[in-house]
XYZ file of C-alpha atoms in Angstrom:
483
model
C 0.054 -0.076 -0.168
C 1.514 3.215 -1.052
C 1.737 6.221 1.949
C -1.042 8.241 -0.054
C -3.314 5.645 0.738
C -2.278 4.872 3.929
C -5.259 6.422 6.144
C -4.165 9.279 8.106
C -6.559 9.360 11.248
C -7.047 6.423 13.473
C -10.709 4.959 13.554
C -12.808 7.115 16.646
C -14.806 5.665 19.279
C -18.353 5.626 19.761
C -18.980 8.248 20.568
C -21.255 8.266 23.994
C -25.154 9.168 24.452
C -24.799 12.025 25.771
C -21.887 14.132 25.441
C -20.537 17.609 27.443
C -19.222 20.294 25.183
C -17.233 23.084 26.061
C -20.109 25.283 26.221
C -21.840 23.409 28.798
C -18.631 25.430 30.787
C -18.227 28.561 29.055
C -20.702 31.251 28.926
C -18.500 33.391 26.687
C -20.728 34.624 23.845
C -19.451 33.224 20.469
C -21.795 34.042 17.409
C -23.303 31.392 15.476
C -23.363 32.156 11.318
C -24.917 29.282 10.607
C -24.798 28.586 6.554
C -28.516 27.852 5.024
C -28.948 24.445 3.898
C -31.450 23.475 1.192
C -33.351 20.223 1.163
C -36.030 17.805 2.312
C -35.632 18.267 5.927
C -35.027 21.857 5.312
C -38.274 22.713 3.284
C -40.773 20.907 5.468
C -38.871 22.878 8.406
C -39.290 25.987 7.250
C -42.865 25.318 6.220
C -43.952 24.454 9.554
C -42.632 27.078 11.404
C -43.565 30.256 8.650
C -47.229 28.492 8.551
C -46.989 28.808 12.447
C -45.640 32.153 12.378
C -48.525 33.577 9.468
C -51.739 31.622 11.993
C -49.807 33.784 15.208
C -49.542 36.816 12.893
C -53.442 35.817 11.462
C -55.394 34.768 14.880
C -56.102 37.991 16.486
C -58.131 39.175 13.210
C -60.556 36.327 12.992
C -63.665 36.859 14.182
C -66.977 34.964 15.709
C -70.444 36.438 16.105
C -69.277 39.611 15.697
C -66.591 38.842 18.521
C -62.546 38.715 17.997
C -62.147 35.068 18.330
C -59.572 34.556 20.354
C -59.262 36.774 23.737
C -57.495 36.735 26.621
C -58.921 39.654 28.354
C -56.568 39.876 32.243
C -57.969 42.906 32.650
C -61.817 42.107 33.095
C -60.717 39.066 33.363
C -62.952 37.117 30.586
C -61.062 34.480 27.376
C -63.103 34.360 24.314
C -62.080 31.338 22.201
C -64.867 30.957 19.649
C -68.162 31.832 20.856
C -67.302 30.118 24.744
C -66.816 32.420 26.884
C -64.235 31.723 30.312
C -64.160 33.524 33.341
C -62.271 33.484 36.689
C -64.691 30.273 37.988
C -63.280 28.016 34.404
C -59.824 28.605 35.151
C -59.956 24.859 36.187
C -60.124 23.698 32.438
C -56.894 25.919 31.125
C -55.113 22.984 33.975
C -56.397 20.284 31.993
C -55.207 22.058 28.915
C -51.518 23.065 30.479
C -51.681 19.293 31.230
C -52.536 17.741 28.107
C -49.745 19.622 26.233
C -46.967 18.987 28.596
C -48.030 15.522 28.529
C -47.714 16.164 24.613
C -44.736 16.636 24.969
C -43.128 14.453 26.968
C -44.483 11.494 24.190
C -43.164 13.159 21.466
C -40.058 14.090 22.751
C -39.579 9.730 23.949
C -40.647 9.213 20.264
C -39.330 11.579 17.789
C -36.965 13.703 20.089
C -36.311 17.525 20.000
C -39.070 18.118 17.066
C -40.491 20.287 18.494
C -37.074 22.374 18.967
C -35.928 22.460 15.363
C -39.634 22.843 13.712
C -42.453 25.126 15.839
C -40.551 26.572 19.094
C -41.258 30.414 18.697
C -37.508 31.050 19.538
C -36.239 28.707 16.227
C -39.015 30.391 14.043
C -37.383 34.116 15.140
C -33.841 33.126 15.477
C -33.879 32.184 12.042
C -36.038 35.081 10.134
C -33.595 37.754 12.183
C -30.366 35.618 10.668
C -32.222 35.689 6.919
C -32.185 39.569 7.608
C -28.290 39.524 8.162
C -28.218 37.620 5.178
C -30.273 39.534 2.806
C -27.872 42.712 4.192
C -24.517 41.168 4.692
C -24.701 37.690 2.444
C -23.726 34.280 3.290
C -21.363 32.985 5.674
C -18.887 34.133 5.502
C -19.735 37.474 4.728
C -21.263 37.887 7.925
C -18.190 35.926 9.732
C -15.845 38.593 8.480
C -18.070 41.458 9.215
C -18.009 40.489 12.307
C -14.269 40.915 12.670
C -14.320 44.413 10.601
C -13.441 47.643 12.263
C -16.561 49.694 12.967
C -16.059 52.226 9.644
C -19.701 54.041 7.986
C -19.818 50.839 6.165
C -20.685 48.279 9.706
C -22.170 51.552 11.515
C -24.593 51.716 8.453
C -25.636 48.336 7.749
C -25.630 47.495 11.260
C -28.734 49.936 11.684
C -30.576 49.078 8.779
C -30.153 45.068 10.143
C -31.684 46.602 13.395
C -33.984 48.629 12.146
C -35.785 45.745 10.120
C -35.719 44.007 13.498
C -37.502 46.536 15.075
C -40.185 45.701 12.362
C -40.343 42.801 13.234
C -40.126 43.519 17.008
C -42.768 45.829 16.336
C -45.475 43.780 14.714
C -44.531 40.335 16.977
C -45.686 42.995 20.299
C -48.302 44.154 18.987
C -49.865 40.481 17.779
C -49.369 39.384 21.433
C -50.747 42.724 22.781
C -53.918 42.131 20.494
C -54.797 38.550 22.161
C -55.185 40.389 25.512
C -56.492 43.932 24.741
C -58.444 43.066 21.122
C -57.513 44.506 17.786
C -60.477 47.513 18.392
C -58.306 48.742 21.009
C -55.451 48.701 19.107
C -55.963 49.957 15.765
C -60.556 51.460 16.161
C -59.600 53.516 19.099
C -61.399 56.271 17.309
C -57.549 58.567 16.756
C -56.309 58.880 13.826
C -52.696 57.296 14.960
C -53.859 54.339 16.217
C -50.995 54.028 18.306
C -51.759 57.523 19.902
C -54.825 56.186 21.660
C -53.182 53.702 23.881
C -52.740 53.404 27.118
C -49.722 54.325 29.598
C -50.241 50.073 30.454
C -50.679 49.129 26.632
C -47.182 51.612 25.448
C -44.703 49.656 28.735
C -45.808 46.170 27.391
C -45.199 47.181 23.612
C -41.676 48.209 24.648
C -40.802 45.263 27.064
C -41.730 42.424 24.449
C -40.254 44.848 21.472
C -36.942 44.399 23.655
C -37.422 40.980 24.580
C -38.156 39.866 21.132
C -35.350 41.863 19.876
C -33.013 40.125 22.649
C -33.495 36.715 22.382
C -33.671 36.284 18.286
C -31.022 38.962 17.483
C -28.773 38.189 20.529
C -29.195 35.797 22.879
C -30.521 33.304 20.049
C -28.902 29.848 20.480
C -28.006 30.241 24.278
C -31.336 30.880 24.899
C -31.538 27.011 24.072
C -28.788 26.177 25.494
C -28.337 28.317 28.685
C -32.286 28.987 29.922
C -34.927 26.795 28.469
C -34.889 23.356 30.548
C -35.935 21.642 27.774
C -32.644 20.573 26.412
C -31.586 20.098 29.549
C -33.611 17.279 30.518
C -34.065 15.562 27.483
C -31.508 12.956 28.124
C -33.751 12.013 30.853
C -36.755 11.226 28.084
C -34.870 10.014 25.555
C -34.247 5.813 25.125
C -32.637 3.723 23.088
C -35.506 3.787 20.474
C -35.814 7.702 20.218
C -35.800 9.278 17.074
C -32.517 11.494 16.865
C -30.508 12.672 14.081
C -27.044 10.983 14.686
C -23.987 10.641 12.370
C -23.332 6.896 11.219
C -19.386 6.584 12.725
C -19.311 3.159 12.118
C -19.367 3.829 8.331
C -17.652 7.499 8.148
C -14.689 7.446 10.046
C -12.132 7.837 9.793
C -12.907 10.663 8.058
C -10.705 12.771 5.292
C -10.541 14.425 2.430
C -10.868 13.051 -1.176
C -11.308 12.977 -5.047
C -14.813 12.693 -6.519
C -15.455 8.616 -6.914
C -12.600 7.611 -4.833
C -12.587 6.193 -1.662
C -9.066 5.500 -0.085
C -7.953 2.237 1.653
C -8.500 2.841 5.307
C -11.291 5.735 5.250
C -15.487 6.161 5.544
C -17.880 7.789 3.852
C -17.206 11.081 5.933
C -15.040 13.865 3.409
C -14.280 16.318 6.752
C -16.058 18.959 4.940
C -17.485 20.219 7.862
C -20.871 21.164 5.922
C -22.735 19.750 8.741
C -20.921 22.300 11.273
C -21.544 24.945 9.180
C -25.133 24.673 9.188
C -25.652 24.295 11.988
C -27.677 27.162 14.327
C -26.517 25.880 17.147
C -22.519 25.644 16.065
C -22.121 21.835 17.342
C -20.531 18.798 15.461
C -22.800 15.691 15.373
C -19.680 13.409 14.486
C -19.359 13.871 18.346
C -22.443 12.324 19.055
C -25.417 13.949 20.775
C -25.177 16.947 22.821
C -27.612 18.834 24.488
C -27.272 21.944 21.908
C -28.897 19.666 19.251
C -32.304 20.835 18.454
C -32.523 18.376 15.961
C -33.228 20.868 12.861
C -31.997 18.028 10.587
C -30.108 20.808 9.045
C -26.964 18.617 8.700
C -28.746 15.912 7.247
C -29.472 17.949 4.209
C -26.451 19.099 4.211
C -24.240 16.067 4.227
C -27.037 13.532 1.709
C -25.556 17.334 -0.395
C -22.232 16.109 -0.243
C -22.565 12.665 -0.322
C -24.839 13.421 -3.959
C -21.808 15.440 -5.023
C -18.835 12.973 -4.075
C -21.023 10.094 -5.290
C -21.289 7.931 -1.696
C -25.067 6.472 -0.638
C -27.328 9.735 1.191
C -27.636 8.676 4.936
C -24.277 8.810 6.570
C -25.862 11.764 8.612
C -29.654 10.743 9.775
C -32.758 10.112 11.962
C -32.150 6.903 13.843
C -32.156 6.036 17.182
C -29.804 4.634 19.205
C -30.686 0.766 18.716
C -31.210 0.563 14.917
C -27.672 2.850 15.290
C -25.284 0.759 17.678
C -27.194 -2.438 18.368
C -28.580 -2.962 14.634
C -31.442 -4.342 15.458
C -34.863 -3.281 14.525
C -36.026 -0.595 16.832
C -39.477 -1.056 19.040
C -42.456 1.338 18.103
C -44.385 -0.550 21.141
C -43.541 -0.358 24.456
C -44.703 0.134 27.653
C -43.764 4.121 27.625
C -46.771 4.695 24.748
C -49.351 2.733 26.864
C -48.141 5.236 29.995
C -48.748 8.298 27.778
C -51.205 7.592 26.028
C -53.040 5.812 28.741
C -52.581 9.420 30.899
C -53.430 11.494 27.354
C -56.425 10.153 27.139
C -57.592 10.301 30.888
C -56.902 14.385 30.518
C -58.796 14.476 26.965
C -61.746 12.542 28.730
C -61.420 14.785 32.026
C -61.384 18.079 29.680
C -64.184 16.897 27.570
C -66.401 16.296 30.133
C -65.816 19.553 32.160
C -66.431 21.470 28.666
C -69.201 19.775 27.681
C -70.870 19.737 31.272
C -70.401 23.603 31.877
C -72.736 25.535 32.663
C -73.916 28.110 31.289
C -75.471 29.969 33.898
C -73.747 29.591 37.111
C -75.000 31.126 40.882
C -73.643 30.935 44.083
C -74.840 32.454 47.787
C -72.670 33.896 50.427
C -74.661 34.104 53.799
C -74.175 37.536 55.758
C -71.428 36.519 57.894
C -71.907 39.822 60.155
C -75.685 39.325 60.988
C -76.789 35.830 60.434
C -80.216 36.568 61.632
C -82.541 39.629 62.774
C -85.927 39.699 64.003
C -87.650 43.010 62.996
C -90.164 45.219 64.205
C -93.202 42.574 63.105
C -91.800 40.116 64.752
C -89.826 38.620 61.107
C -87.089 36.655 61.488
C -85.127 37.905 58.302
C -81.856 36.202 56.705
C -79.376 38.089 54.667
C -77.819 36.145 51.494
C -75.718 38.022 48.277
C -76.273 35.949 44.713
C -73.422 35.826 42.780
C -75.261 35.256 39.692
C -72.782 35.322 36.425
C -74.716 34.812 33.235
C -72.306 32.289 30.598
C -73.981 32.772 27.604
C -73.292 34.715 24.877
C -76.344 36.827 24.229
C -78.326 38.607 26.740
C -80.727 37.440 29.342
C -83.098 38.250 31.771
C -83.448 36.179 35.011
C -85.970 35.800 37.772
C -85.288 34.573 41.473
C -87.245 32.169 43.503
C -87.399 30.265 47.185
C -87.606 26.203 45.930
C -87.231 23.349 48.912
C -89.824 21.356 50.968
C -88.708 23.316 54.184
C -89.859 26.358 53.220
C -93.039 26.576 55.138
C -93.547 30.194 56.295
C -90.805 31.475 54.010
C -90.574 34.437 51.807
C -88.254 35.104 49.325
C -87.675 39.259 48.528
C -85.167 40.721 45.887
C -84.473 43.488 45.145
C -85.193 43.128 41.727
C -87.881 41.143 40.366
C -86.385 40.767 37.002
C -82.697 40.867 36.582
C -81.576 41.270 32.540
C -77.735 40.526 32.523
C -75.657 41.086 29.647
C -73.418 38.232 27.748
C -70.596 37.193 30.625
C -72.063 39.257 33.290
C -71.247 38.794 36.794
C -73.732 40.506 38.591
C -74.265 40.102 42.540
C -77.497 40.578 44.302
C -78.506 40.841 46.741
C -81.510 39.053 48.747
C -84.164 38.585 51.780
C -86.233 35.066 53.189
C -88.579 36.359 55.930
C -89.940 33.995 58.138
C -93.328 33.440 60.426
C -91.335 32.793 63.397
C -94.610 30.680 64.862
C -94.394 28.130 61.926
C -90.614 27.814 60.974
C -88.775 25.758 63.834
C -85.901 27.396 65.522
C -82.017 26.378 64.059
C -80.894 26.136 61.118
C -83.222 25.163 58.350
C -81.861 24.619 55.066
C -82.729 26.417 51.602
C -82.590 26.825 48.284
C -82.278 29.738 45.917
C -82.865 28.700 42.248
C -82.211 31.338 39.749
C -84.092 30.911 35.637
C -84.139 32.852 32.800
C -87.144 34.627 31.842
C -87.882 32.313 29.303
C -87.237 28.863 30.818
C -83.836 28.137 29.223
C -81.177 28.319 31.827
C -82.037 27.514 35.671
C -78.756 27.045 38.686
C -79.597 26.358 42.012
C -77.576 26.152 45.143
C -78.508 25.357 48.693
C -77.814 27.326 52.165
C -79.726 27.356 55.441
C -81.822 29.510 56.849
C -81.385 30.572 60.895
C -83.158 31.165 63.426
C -82.280 31.867 66.769
C -85.302 32.052 69.371
C -83.982 35.002 72.646
C -85.072 33.871 75.477
C -86.701 35.072 78.167
C -84.781 35.973 81.317
C -85.641 34.716 84.867
C -86.830 36.106 87.422
C -84.059 37.208 90.246
């Protein structure tokens, strides 16, 4: 074997599952300028990311029954979601929603790795968008790196100002869209002022400036450091991954030892990796996937597309870097899709979905609570009648104006009558009201002590009704004994 045919590098051992890198110990800011890959996974990623971004921008403008379809009014507070109105009493329903979302994220992570980070995370979407702005103005990766090292002059100041201006426009649009979910598009854009933003209140401006600053900082400066150092998701991925989790992996047995070579030639002793470092150049977090799975990897598959493109050029089969599992790559066994985890996650997830559905379906359109007057439970008037005072908290959860009436129900109400401030109570859609009422009892008929009573609130058309129970208290005064 000639000297040229001998391998210049020794084969590397198989990497561990999670390899700590220098980033775990060094928090120095090193800006990553990735090359933008082209390929199947990149196209899927771009479509998914920008569809999510487009949905975010359009969502506040959707209308439902003459109202903004998605409005999370934290001031009243009321949440309007496609015709359904949720109030503080319904917040337990959102607990189910958050639990379901968390379980779905965990289940997807167990089987598909960090696809959320690579294809749907807002941080990834905005970082990719902001990096594209740099590409439009500065050029490809080498030009951006050279621009960073350039001393400050008129050209650098001008281009930097232009980049930050475009970033600022994107950040402002993001802030306005986010605030529109809270205060509504009508308040933001149709407040009657010729310059709509001049009609905003002080708190709106505070949140606008805060969101612009956070967006600009995260997407323009923090970038991958937000994923690596702040977001906990990447840190606990090693706990959730197993041998059957789908991850982006480098086939070290096929690729090592790596080295440069001519097209359609494979020197004896060399693997398929030509050591072009394209997988490193396209990585948005700046890691080398050939070193094994790392916490910085967001599984965007940009390295797969870049490597496949190089394999096509040198005439080697694709898949040197690919989506695979540890069981398939290392142990050469078939991936086990069905396992105890899928049954556990599916069972818990189905239970939460069923519970949330039952809560949503069983959600009453009319809600009523009784609060007894705690200051004075029972009083006796000049006419000798016993009076108990209550406050009825009535909430009209329907989307229409309703007229309600109140009545006294129950089998133990002989000698009792209900007195209300209003014979009819009109309430607008989603309007709450505290209605004071009194129950008057005849001491010659009612029994001393506590008597259960039921008060019912019902709509005038008889469509809705709600009842609640409390007690009527009568404590006769004891006559004084003569000394």
